[in-house]
Amino acid sequence: MERPLLSARAEAFPAGLRVLVVDDDPTWLKILEKMLRKCSYEVTTCSLATDALSMLRERKDKFDIVISDVNMPDMDGFKLLEHVGLEMDLPVIMMSIDGETSRVMKGVQHGACDYLLKPVRMKELKNIWQHVYRKKMHELKEIQTHYNNEDINILRYGSEDLDDRNLTDGITNISSARKRKDVDYKEFGDQEFGDSSRLKKARVVWSVDLHQKFVNAVNQIGLDKVGPKKILDLMNVPGLTRENVASHLQYRLYLSRLQKQSEDSTSGGNMPSDLVNNDNVANFELTSSTNMQQCSEHTKFVGTSENLVQGIIDDAHIGDIKKIVPVQVIESEKGLISDIPSSQNVNSVPQLSALFSFKGMTPGVEEKAREPTTPKHQTLHDGAPRMQFMHYPGQGNCTMLDDYSYLSSSDQDHQVSFSLSSSSPVISATVSNEKDMKDLSEMKPVPTDQRNAHFAVIPPVACMTGSVSLQIKHGMVHSQDAGAICKLDGSPNTKGFSTEQIDNQECLPLTCEFSPKSEAELDSLPADLHLCSIQKFGCFEDVGFGGAENFQDIISTPDTQVQNDWYISSELSSDYLYETVDYPLIDECLFA
Amino acid sequence: MELGSLQRRYIDFTSALFREGFLDNQYTQLQQLQDESNPEFVLEVVTLFFEDSEKLLDELSRTLDQQVVDYKKVDAHVHQLKGSSASIGAQRVKNVCMAFRNCCEERNQEGCLRCLQQVRQEYFLVKSKLETLFRLEKQILAAGGSVPVLW
């Protein structure tokens, strides 16, 4: 449809709704056509399901909604329903003279957004526009969420060219994208939210300058009192949001922690390998961009895992992917995982994977879910530092879906693994690109000389290109400097996993919290971790885009707490890393 | 016949149809849908119904006449007829169809044949009633009057 007509139609909504009616009964077809016309809809009739399908396939955006009879000679109405849902993702209303519950249920199961009983009344047809509207709203919301993720994504590090201009651009776009959510529905006809190119620009870029400001601010505040808000205020960068700062902060902290771990000593304050990180980030950025591009090719919604998946995976799964759950801060009084009620959970979901994708090498950031909860998560358990392990879906995140494939990515092959020293460190974080992910599938947790050799190993999930998966090989962490990282890999086939649970989740935030505990307790940690991660997944559907609170409920592991000294910021002086009494607090705040 | 009495006759006749269950509210819906842009709407729809139904009835006869009756097929046809009759509000036809489907489920050939006969009866009955109705309407219009609205 031509642009002008589009807008006109959109503005007249619901009038002008383009309806395709499919019914083998000529009498009904005529009646329905008349009724729909009276509702000011644009009606196209079809007496054969096969004709209807080819019509729909021919011009995907020619119709807004499909109404179909259940009983048709050439094709079962439910089959048509499935096809339309999968291929065109249009709302479909079923009709039948048979109002048996089982039939209605079947309709709903196959994805019908409504089931009308014949004889259909005009008043029922008058309201069918709500299904179209609802769908659009849902899609808008997803874009919105995507934007929020994008907003906090740290995509380009160390790139000299990037300056605040880009930052502002990104933020401006973010704002406009946000506004879009509130835009009157009538604008949907303009296919604005289908315009991925605009959406892509919404990114916060942490240039060297910006980062320097960040570091200065942190130093100024004092490591013991550092917090996103304070940093933001001090940085005084127009357009920068607290979310941006928060995620960046976590990112840096994580990096330093990695550094610290790998050096197996202290200090070293400096970023493990700024170069490496930068490279990774840069590479990741590339990848992300690639992802974005790929996504846009496939989907309307750029960047959302859902869309990535959509573009890559067989459409059959699209319906399953509802949204990406960004990393969320999981507030928990207890340590991570653990307390998973029954170990059966573990068994029942062998393929869980905590996708810890990190932009570049470290936890990607973002999540506005995380950010707002930051202050909240100051709770310390037993006064012990809590390590929160964040999972950032980031771009092209791994999804819990069955067949997702790796998005092609650049050739980066950064893999960082470090193992926590300590006497029985079992935790090693492996960050790798998707190529490595494949390897990781076979990879088993590094057996170390811990006491506890059980690892909760979940086969890795293939992550979308560019996503860095943080594999936490779970093990025992009991020493001061042992950070607990859960290795949660999901196998590419999460079919085994009760997808009903994670129906709507792709990348689920995973926060593991550990606090020191006795060795005995630690023994159970692995299983707990394992369980916890699974548990988390099981609850993901409850976790919305900011459902940190949900996790709090989920995670209740007072027993498994491992002291962690994760929060090491390389930029920050190493002194504060371990010695300060307030360390735990910092942990909280940093990883909140 | 003069207009007044034509119109009176029309009203009586229509009321009786509804009262006796030949037609139900769906027919009224159709009448309400008719407007200036489509003044023959009801007639067109009912004509379609007649054509479709007669085809179905023939099919039914044929299917039930087989040595080995394919009840699934019979049921499918009856279902269709049921849907069709519901479209114009031919209530009695629809009711017989429901009974007919039960016979199909039971694979009761005799029952089915009986139902078939019944449904044919009801169908032709409502058909003639409707034809009378249309004739009356035509006469009223020809006499320069307007067809009374009964809702």
Coordinates of N, CA and C in Angstrom, one line a residue, chain A residues 16-21 29 32-46 63:
Chain A
G16 N -11.1 0.8 8.1 CA -10.1 0.5 7.1 C -9.3 -0.7 7.4
L17 N -9.6 -1.4 8.5 CA -8.9 -2.6 8.8 C -9.0 -3.6 7.7
R18 N -7.9 -4.2 7.3 CA -8.0 -5.1 6.2 C -8.2 -6.5 6.6
V19 N -9.4 -7.0 6.3 CA -9.7 -8.3 6.8 C -9.8 -9.3 5.7
L20 N -9.3 -10.5 5.9 CA -9.4 -11.6 5.0 C -10.3 -12.6 5.6
V21 N -11.4 -12.9 4.9 CA -12.3 -13.8 5.4 C -12.3 -15.1 4.6
L29 N -20.0 -16.5 3.7 CA -19.0 -15.6 3.1 C -19.7 -14.2 2.8
L32 N -20.8 -12.4 6.1 CA -19.6 -11.8 6.8 C -19.0 -10.6 6.1
E33 N -19.0 -10.8 4.8 CA -18.5 -9.7 4.0 C -19.3 -8.4 4.2
K34 N -20.6 -8.6 4.2 CA -21.5 -7.5 4.4 C -21.4 -6.9 5.8
M35 N -21.3 -7.8 6.8 CA -21.1 -7.3 8.1 C -19.9 -6.5 8.3
L36 N -18.8 -7.1 7.8 CA -17.5 -6.4 8.0 C -17.5 -5.1 7.2
R37 N -18.1 -5.0 6.1 CA -18.2 -3.8 5.3 C -18.9 -2.7 6.2
K38 N -19.9 -3.2 6.8 CA -20.7 -2.3 7.7 C -19.9 -1.8 8.8
C39 N -18.8 -2.5 9.2 CA -18.0 -2.1 10.3 C -16.9 -1.2 9.7
S40 N -17.0 -0.8 8.4 CA -16.0 0.0 7.8 C -14.7 -0.7 7.6
Y41 N -14.7 -1.9 7.5 CA -13.4 -2.6 7.3 C -13.3 -2.9 5.8
E42 N -12.1 -3.2 5.4 CA -11.8 -3.5 4.0 C -11.8 -5.0 3.9
V43 N -12.8 -5.6 3.2 CA -12.9 -7.0 3.2 C -12.5 -7.7 1.9
T44 N -11.8 -8.8 2.1 CA -11.5 -9.7 1.0 C -12.0 -11.1 1.4
T45 N -12.7 -11.7 0.5 CA -13.3 -13.0 0.8 C -12.5 -14.1 0.0
C46 N -12.6 -15.2 0.6 CA -11.9 -16.4 0.0 C -12.6 -17.6 0.4
F63 N -2.8 -7.6 4.6 CA -4.0 -7.8 5.5 C -3.5 -7.5 6.9

